[in-house]
mmCIF file of N, CA and C in Angstrom:
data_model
loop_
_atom_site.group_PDB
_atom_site.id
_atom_site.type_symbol
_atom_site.label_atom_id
_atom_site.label_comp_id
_atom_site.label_asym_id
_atom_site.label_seq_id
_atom_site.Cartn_x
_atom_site.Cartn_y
_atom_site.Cartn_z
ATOM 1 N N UNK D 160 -5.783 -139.492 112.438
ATOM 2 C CA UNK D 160 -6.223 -138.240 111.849
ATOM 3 C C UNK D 160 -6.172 -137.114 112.877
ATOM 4 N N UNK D 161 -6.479 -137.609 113.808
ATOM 5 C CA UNK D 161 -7.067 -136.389 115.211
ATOM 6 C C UNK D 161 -5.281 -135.789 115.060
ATOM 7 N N UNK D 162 -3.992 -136.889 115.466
ATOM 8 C CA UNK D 162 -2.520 -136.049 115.346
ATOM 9 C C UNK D 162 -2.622 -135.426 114.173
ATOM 10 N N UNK D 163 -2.442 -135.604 112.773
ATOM 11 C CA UNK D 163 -1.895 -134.869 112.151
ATOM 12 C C UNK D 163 -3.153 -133.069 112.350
ATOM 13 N N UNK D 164 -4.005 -132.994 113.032
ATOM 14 C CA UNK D 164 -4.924 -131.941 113.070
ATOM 15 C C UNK D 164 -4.042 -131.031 114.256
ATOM 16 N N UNK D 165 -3.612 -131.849 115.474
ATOM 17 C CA UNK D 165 -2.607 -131.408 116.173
ATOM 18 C C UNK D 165 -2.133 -130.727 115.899
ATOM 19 N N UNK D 166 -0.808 -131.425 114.783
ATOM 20 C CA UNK D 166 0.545 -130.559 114.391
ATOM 21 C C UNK D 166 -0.024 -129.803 113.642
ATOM 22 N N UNK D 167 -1.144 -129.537 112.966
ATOM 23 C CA UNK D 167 -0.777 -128.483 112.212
ATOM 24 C C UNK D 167 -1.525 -127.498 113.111
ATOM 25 N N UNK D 168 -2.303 -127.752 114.068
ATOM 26 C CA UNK D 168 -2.536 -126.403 115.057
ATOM 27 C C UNK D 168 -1.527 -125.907 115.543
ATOM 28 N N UNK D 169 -0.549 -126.882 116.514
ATOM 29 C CA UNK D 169 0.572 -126.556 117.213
ATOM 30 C C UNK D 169 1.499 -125.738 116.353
ATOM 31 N N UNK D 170 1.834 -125.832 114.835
ATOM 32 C CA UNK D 170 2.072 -125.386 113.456
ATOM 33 C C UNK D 170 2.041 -124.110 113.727
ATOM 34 N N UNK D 171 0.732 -123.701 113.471
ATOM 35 C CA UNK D 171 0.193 -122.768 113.380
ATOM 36 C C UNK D 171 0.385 -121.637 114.771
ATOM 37 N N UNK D 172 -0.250 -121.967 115.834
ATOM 38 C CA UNK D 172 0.357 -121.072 116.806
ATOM 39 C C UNK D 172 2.018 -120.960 117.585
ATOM 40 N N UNK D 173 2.634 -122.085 116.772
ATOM 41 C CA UNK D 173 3.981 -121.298 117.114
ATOM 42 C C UNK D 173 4.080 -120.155 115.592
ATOM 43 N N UNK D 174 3.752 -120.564 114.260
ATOM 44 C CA UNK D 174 4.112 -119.600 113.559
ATOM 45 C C UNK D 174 3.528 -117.792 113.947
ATOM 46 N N UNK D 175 2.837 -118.137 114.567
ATOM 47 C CA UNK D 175 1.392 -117.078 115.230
ATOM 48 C C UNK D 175 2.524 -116.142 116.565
ATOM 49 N N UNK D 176 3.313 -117.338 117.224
ATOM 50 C CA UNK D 176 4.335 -116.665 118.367
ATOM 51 C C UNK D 176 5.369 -115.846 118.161
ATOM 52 N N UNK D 177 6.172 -116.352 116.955
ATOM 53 C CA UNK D 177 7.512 -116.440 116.409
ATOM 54 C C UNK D 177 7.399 -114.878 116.051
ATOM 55 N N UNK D 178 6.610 -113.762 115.463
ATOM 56 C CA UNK D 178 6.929 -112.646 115.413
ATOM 57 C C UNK D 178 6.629 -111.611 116.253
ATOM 58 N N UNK D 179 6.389 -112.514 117.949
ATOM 59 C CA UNK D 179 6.200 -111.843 119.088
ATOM 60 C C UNK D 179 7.245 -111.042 119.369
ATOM 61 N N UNK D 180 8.233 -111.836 119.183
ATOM 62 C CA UNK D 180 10.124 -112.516 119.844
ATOM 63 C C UNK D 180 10.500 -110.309 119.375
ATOM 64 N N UNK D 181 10.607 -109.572 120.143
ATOM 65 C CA UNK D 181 11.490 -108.184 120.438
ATOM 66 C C UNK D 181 12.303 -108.624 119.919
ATOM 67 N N UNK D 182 13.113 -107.228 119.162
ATOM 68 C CA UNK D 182 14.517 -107.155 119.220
ATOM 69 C C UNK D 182 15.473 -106.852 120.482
ATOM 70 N N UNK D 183 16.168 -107.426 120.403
ATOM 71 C CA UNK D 183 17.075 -107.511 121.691
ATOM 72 C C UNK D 183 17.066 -106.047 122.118
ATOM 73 N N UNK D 184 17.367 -105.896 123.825
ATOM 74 C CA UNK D 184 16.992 -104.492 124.508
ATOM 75 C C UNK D 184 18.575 -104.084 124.860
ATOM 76 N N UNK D 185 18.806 -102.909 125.304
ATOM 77 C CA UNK D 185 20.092 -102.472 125.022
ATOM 78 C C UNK D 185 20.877 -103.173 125.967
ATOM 79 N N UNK D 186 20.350 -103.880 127.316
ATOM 80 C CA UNK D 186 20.877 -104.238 128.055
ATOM 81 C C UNK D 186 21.671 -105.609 127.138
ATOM 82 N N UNK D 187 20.677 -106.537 126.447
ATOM 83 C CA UNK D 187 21.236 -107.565 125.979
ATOM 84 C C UNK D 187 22.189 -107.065 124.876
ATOM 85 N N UNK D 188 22.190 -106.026 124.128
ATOM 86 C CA UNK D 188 22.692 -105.799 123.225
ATOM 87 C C UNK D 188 23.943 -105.824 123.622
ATOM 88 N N UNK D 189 24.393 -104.946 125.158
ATOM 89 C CA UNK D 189 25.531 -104.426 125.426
ATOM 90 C C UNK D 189 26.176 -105.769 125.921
ATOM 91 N N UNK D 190 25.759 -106.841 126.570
ATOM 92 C CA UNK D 190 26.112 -107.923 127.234
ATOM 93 C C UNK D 190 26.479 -108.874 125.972
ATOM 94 N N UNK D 191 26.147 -109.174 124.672
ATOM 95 C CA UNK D 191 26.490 -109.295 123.742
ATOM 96 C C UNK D 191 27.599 -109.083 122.907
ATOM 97 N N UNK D 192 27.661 -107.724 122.852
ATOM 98 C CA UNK D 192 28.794 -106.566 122.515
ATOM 99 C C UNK D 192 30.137 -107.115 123.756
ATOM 100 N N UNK D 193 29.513 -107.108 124.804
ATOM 101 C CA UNK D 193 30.759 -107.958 125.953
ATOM 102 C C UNK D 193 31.495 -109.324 125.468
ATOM 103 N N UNK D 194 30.494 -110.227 125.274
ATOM 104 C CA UNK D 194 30.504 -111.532 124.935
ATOM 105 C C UNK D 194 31.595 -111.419 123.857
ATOM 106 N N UNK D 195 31.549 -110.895 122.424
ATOM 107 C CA UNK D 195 31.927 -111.042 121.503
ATOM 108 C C UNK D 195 33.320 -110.554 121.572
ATOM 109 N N UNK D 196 33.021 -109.263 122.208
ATOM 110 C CA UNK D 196 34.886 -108.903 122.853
ATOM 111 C C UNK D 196 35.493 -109.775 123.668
ATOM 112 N N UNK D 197 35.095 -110.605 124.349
ATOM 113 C CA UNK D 197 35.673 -111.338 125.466
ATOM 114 C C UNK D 197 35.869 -112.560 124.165
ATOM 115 N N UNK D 198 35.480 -112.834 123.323
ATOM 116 C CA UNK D 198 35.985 -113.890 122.611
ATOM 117 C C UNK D 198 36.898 -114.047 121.339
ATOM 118 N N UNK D 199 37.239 -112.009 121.283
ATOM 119 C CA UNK D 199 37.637 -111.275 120.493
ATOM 120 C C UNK D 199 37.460 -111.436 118.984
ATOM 121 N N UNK D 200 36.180 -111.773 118.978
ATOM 122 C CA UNK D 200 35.244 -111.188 117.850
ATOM 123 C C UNK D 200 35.042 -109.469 118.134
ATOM 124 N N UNK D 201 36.089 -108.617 117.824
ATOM 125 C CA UNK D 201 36.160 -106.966 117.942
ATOM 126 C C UNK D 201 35.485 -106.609 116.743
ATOM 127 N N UNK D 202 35.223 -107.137 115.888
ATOM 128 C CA UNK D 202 34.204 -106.242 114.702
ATOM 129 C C UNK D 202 32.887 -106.610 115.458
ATOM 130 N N UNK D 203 32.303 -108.056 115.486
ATOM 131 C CA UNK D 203 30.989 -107.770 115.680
ATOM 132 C C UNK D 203 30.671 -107.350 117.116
ATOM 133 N N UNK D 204 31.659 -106.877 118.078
ATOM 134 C CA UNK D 204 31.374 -106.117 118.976
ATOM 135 C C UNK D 204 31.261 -104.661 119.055
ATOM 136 N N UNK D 205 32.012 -104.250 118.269
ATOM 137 C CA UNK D 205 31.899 -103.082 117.640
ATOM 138 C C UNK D 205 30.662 -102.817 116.777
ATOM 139 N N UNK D 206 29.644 -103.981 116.176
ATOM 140 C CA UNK D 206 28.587 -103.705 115.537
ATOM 141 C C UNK D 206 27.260 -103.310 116.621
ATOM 142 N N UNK D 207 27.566 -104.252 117.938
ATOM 143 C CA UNK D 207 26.436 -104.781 119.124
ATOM 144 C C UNK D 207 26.574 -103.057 119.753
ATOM 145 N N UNK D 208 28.067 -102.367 119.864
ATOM 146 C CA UNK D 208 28.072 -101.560 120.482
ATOM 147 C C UNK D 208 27.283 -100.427 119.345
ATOM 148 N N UNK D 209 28.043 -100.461 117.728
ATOM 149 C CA UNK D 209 27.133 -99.279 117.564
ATOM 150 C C UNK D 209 25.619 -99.109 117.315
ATOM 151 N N UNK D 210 25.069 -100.356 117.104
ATOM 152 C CA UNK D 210 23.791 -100.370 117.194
ATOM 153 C C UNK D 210 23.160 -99.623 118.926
ATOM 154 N N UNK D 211 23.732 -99.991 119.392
ATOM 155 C CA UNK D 211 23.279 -99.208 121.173
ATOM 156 C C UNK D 211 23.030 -97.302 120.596
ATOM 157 N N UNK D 212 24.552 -97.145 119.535
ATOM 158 C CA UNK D 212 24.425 -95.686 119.154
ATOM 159 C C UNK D 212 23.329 -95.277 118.624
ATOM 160 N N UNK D 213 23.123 -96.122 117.544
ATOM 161 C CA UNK D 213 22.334 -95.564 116.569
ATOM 162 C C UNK D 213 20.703 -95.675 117.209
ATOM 163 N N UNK D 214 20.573 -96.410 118.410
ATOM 164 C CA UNK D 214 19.449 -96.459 119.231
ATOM 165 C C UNK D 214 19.123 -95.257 120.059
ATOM 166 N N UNK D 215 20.252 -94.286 120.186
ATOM 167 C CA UNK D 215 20.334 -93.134 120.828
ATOM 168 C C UNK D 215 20.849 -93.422 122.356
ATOM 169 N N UNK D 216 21.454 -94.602 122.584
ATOM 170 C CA UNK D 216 22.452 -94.610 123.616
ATOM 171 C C UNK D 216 23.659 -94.160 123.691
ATOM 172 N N UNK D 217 24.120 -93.985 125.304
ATOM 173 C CA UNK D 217 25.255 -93.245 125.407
ATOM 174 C C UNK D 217 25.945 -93.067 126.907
ATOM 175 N N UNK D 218 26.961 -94.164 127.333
ATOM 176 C CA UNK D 218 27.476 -94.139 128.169
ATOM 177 C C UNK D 218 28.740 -93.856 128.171
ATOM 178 N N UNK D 219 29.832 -93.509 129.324
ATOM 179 C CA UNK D 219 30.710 -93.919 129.553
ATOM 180 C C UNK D 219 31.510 -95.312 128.821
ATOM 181 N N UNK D 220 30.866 -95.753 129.577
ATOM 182 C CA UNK D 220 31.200 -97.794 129.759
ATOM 183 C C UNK D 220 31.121 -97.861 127.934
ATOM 184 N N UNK D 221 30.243 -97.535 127.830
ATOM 185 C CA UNK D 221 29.905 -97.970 126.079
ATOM 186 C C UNK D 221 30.927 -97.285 125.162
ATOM 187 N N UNK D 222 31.128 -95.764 125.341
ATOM 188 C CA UNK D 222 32.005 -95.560 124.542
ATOM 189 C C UNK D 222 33.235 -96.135 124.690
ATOM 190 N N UNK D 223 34.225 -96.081 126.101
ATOM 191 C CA UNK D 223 35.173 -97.480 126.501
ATOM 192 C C UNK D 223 34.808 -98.281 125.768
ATOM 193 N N UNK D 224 34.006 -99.103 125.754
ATOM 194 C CA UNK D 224 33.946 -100.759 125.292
ATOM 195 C C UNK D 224 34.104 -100.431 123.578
ATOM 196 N N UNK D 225 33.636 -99.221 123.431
ATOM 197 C CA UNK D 225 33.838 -99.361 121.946
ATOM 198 C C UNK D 225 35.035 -98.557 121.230
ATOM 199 N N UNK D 226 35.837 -97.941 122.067
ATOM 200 C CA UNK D 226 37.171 -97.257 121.841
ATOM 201 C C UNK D 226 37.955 -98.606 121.897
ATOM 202 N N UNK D 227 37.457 -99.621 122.848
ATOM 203 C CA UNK D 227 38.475 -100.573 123.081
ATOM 204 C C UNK D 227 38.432 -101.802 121.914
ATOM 205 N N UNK D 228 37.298 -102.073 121.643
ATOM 206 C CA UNK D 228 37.300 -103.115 120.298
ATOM 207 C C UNK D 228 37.437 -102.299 119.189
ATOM 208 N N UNK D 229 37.595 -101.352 118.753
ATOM 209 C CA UNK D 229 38.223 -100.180 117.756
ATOM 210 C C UNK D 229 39.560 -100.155 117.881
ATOM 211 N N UNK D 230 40.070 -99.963 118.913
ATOM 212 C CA UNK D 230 41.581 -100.114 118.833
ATOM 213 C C UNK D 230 42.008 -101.431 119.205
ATOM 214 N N UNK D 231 41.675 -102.840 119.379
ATOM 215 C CA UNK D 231 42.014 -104.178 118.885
ATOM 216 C C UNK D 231 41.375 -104.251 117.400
ATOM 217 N N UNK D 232 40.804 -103.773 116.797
ATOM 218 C CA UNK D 232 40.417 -104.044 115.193
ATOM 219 C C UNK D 232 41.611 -102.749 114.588
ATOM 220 N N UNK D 233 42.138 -102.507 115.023
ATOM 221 C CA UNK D 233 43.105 -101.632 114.250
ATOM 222 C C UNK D 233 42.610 -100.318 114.171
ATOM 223 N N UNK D 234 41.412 -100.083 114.289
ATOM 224 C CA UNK D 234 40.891 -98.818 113.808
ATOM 225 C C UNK D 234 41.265 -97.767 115.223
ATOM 226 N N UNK D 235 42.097 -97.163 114.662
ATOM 227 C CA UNK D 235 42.929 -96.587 115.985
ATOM 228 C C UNK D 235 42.702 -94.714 116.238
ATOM 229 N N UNK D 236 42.233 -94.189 114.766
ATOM 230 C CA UNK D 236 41.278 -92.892 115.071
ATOM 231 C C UNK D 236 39.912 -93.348 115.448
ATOM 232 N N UNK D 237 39.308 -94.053 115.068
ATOM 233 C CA UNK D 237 37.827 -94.160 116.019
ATOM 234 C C UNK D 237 38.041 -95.119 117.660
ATOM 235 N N UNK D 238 39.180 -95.426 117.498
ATOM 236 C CA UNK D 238 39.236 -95.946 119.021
ATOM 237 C C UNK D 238 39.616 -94.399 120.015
ATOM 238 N N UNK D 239 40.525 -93.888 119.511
ATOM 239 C CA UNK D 239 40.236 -92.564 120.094
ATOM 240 C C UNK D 239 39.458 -91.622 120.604
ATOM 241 N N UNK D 240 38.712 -91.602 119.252
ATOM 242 C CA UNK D 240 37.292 -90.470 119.380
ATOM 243 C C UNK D 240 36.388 -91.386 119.920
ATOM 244 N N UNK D 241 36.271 -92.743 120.360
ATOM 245 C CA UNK D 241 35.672 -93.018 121.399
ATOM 246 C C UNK D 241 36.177 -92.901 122.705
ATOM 247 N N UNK D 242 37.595 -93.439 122.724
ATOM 248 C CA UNK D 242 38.204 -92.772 123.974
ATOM 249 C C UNK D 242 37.332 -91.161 124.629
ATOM 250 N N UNK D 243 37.929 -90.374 123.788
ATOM 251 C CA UNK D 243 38.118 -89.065 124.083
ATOM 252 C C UNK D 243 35.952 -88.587 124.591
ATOM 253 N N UNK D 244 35.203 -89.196 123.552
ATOM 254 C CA UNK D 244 33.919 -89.106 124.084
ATOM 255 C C UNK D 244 33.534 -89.441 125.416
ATOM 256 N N UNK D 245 34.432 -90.825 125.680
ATOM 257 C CA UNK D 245 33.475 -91.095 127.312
ATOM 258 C C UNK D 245 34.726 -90.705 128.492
ATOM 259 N N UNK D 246 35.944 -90.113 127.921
ATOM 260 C CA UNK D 246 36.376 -89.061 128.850
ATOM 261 C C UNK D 246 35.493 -87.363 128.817
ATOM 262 N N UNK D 247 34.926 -87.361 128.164
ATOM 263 C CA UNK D 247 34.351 -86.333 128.197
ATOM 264 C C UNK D 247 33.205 -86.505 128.648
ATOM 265 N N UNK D 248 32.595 -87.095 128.817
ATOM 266 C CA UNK D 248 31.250 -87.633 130.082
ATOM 267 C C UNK D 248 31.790 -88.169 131.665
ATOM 268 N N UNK D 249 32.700 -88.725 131.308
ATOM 269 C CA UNK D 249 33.534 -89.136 132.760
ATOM 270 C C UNK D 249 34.267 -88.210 133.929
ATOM 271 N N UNK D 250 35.053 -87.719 132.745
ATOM 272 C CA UNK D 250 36.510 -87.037 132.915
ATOM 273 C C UNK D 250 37.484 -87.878 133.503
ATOM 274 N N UNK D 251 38.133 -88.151 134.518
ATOM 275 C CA UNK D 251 39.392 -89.028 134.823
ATOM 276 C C UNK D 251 38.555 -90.375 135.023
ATOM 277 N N UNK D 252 39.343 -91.131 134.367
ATOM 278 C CA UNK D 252 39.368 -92.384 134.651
ATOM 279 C C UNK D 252 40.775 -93.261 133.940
ATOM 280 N N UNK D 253 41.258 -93.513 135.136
ATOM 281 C CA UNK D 253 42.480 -93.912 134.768
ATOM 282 C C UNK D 253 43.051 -95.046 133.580
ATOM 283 N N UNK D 254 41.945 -95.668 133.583
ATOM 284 C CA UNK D 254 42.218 -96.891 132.590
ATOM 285 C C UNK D 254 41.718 -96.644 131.375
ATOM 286 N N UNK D 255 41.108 -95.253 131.475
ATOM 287 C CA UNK D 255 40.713 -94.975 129.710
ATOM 288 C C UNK D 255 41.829 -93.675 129.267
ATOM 289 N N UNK D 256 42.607 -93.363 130.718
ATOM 290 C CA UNK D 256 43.236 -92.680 130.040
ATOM 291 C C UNK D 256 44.332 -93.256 130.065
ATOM 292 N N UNK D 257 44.749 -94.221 130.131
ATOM 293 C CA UNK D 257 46.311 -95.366 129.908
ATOM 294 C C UNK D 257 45.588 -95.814 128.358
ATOM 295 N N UNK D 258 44.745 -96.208 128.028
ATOM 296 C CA UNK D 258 44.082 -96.801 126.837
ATOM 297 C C UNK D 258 44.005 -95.351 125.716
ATOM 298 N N UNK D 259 43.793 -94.357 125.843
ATOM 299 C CA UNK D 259 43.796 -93.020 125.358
ATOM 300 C C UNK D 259 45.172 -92.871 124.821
ATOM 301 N N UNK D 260 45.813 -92.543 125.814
ATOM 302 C CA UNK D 260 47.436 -92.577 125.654
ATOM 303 C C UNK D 260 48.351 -93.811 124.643
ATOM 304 N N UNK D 261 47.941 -95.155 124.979
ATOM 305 C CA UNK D 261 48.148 -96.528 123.993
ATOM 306 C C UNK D 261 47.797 -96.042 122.990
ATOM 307 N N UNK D 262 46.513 -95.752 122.528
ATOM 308 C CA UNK D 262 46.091 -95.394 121.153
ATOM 309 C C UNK D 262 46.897 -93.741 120.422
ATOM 310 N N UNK D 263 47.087 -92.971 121.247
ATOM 311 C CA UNK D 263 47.558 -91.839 120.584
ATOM 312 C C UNK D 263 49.164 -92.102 120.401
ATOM 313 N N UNK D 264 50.014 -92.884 120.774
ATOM 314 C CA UNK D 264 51.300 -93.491 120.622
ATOM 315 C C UNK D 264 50.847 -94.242 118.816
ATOM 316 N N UNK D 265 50.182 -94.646 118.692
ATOM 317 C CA UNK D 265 50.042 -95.513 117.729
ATOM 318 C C UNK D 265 49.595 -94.753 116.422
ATOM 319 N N UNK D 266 49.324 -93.663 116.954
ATOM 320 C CA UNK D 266 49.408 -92.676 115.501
ATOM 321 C C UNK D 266 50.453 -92.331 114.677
ATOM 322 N N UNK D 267 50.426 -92.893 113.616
ATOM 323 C CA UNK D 267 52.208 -92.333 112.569
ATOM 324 C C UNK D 267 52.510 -90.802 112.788
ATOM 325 N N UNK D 268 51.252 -90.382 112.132
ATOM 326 C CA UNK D 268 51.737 -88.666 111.865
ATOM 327 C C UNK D 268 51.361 -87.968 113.000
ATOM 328 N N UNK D 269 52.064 -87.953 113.508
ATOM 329 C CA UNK D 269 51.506 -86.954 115.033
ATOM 330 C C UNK D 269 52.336 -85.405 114.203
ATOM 331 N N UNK D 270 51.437 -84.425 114.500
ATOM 332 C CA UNK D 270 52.220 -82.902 114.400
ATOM 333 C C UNK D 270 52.699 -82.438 115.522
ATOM 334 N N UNK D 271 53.886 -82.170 115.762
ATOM 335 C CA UNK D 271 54.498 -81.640 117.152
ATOM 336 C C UNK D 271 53.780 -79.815 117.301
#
């Protein structure tokens, strides 16, 4: 008798713990958002990254990471206008502007 009084305490204060548990912090979010690109899952990295947005984050690195799984998911105007955002916090950086350039080649209708 005394165990089953146990489990249902032990029961009870993990159910008591379980809505301690944070939502993940931007650091994990973004290391996540890494993870999923590195395994090229590019949509749900693209989700890890815009949740960082909609949190009111805003880096460099982040808009990169998310110009870059935008333009492996095809989506090749928002891989841009992420490009073009964290060149505009940066300004030169060579590998977002070789990645800038990749993506603006890949536009059909360019207007001369």
């Amino acid at each position: 008798m005394k165990w089953n009084v146990w489990l249902v305490i032990s029961g009870i204060c993990c159910l008591a713990v379980a809505p301690l548990q944070a939502d993940p912090g931007p650091e994990e979010l973004f290391e996540q958002g890494n993870a999923a690109y590195k395994n090229k899952q590019f949509r749900q990295a693209i989700q890890y990254y815009d949740s960082l947005l909609n949190a009111g984050y805003q880096s460099p690195v982040l808009f990169y990471n998310l110009g870059n799984a935008c333009y492996k998911s095809g989506l090749i105007a928002k891989a841009i206008l992420y490009y073009e955002r964290a060149r505009k916090l940066t300004g030169h950086w060579e590998s977002l502007q070789y990645n800038l350039s990749l993506a603006r080649e890949r536009i059909a209708d360019s207007i001369n």
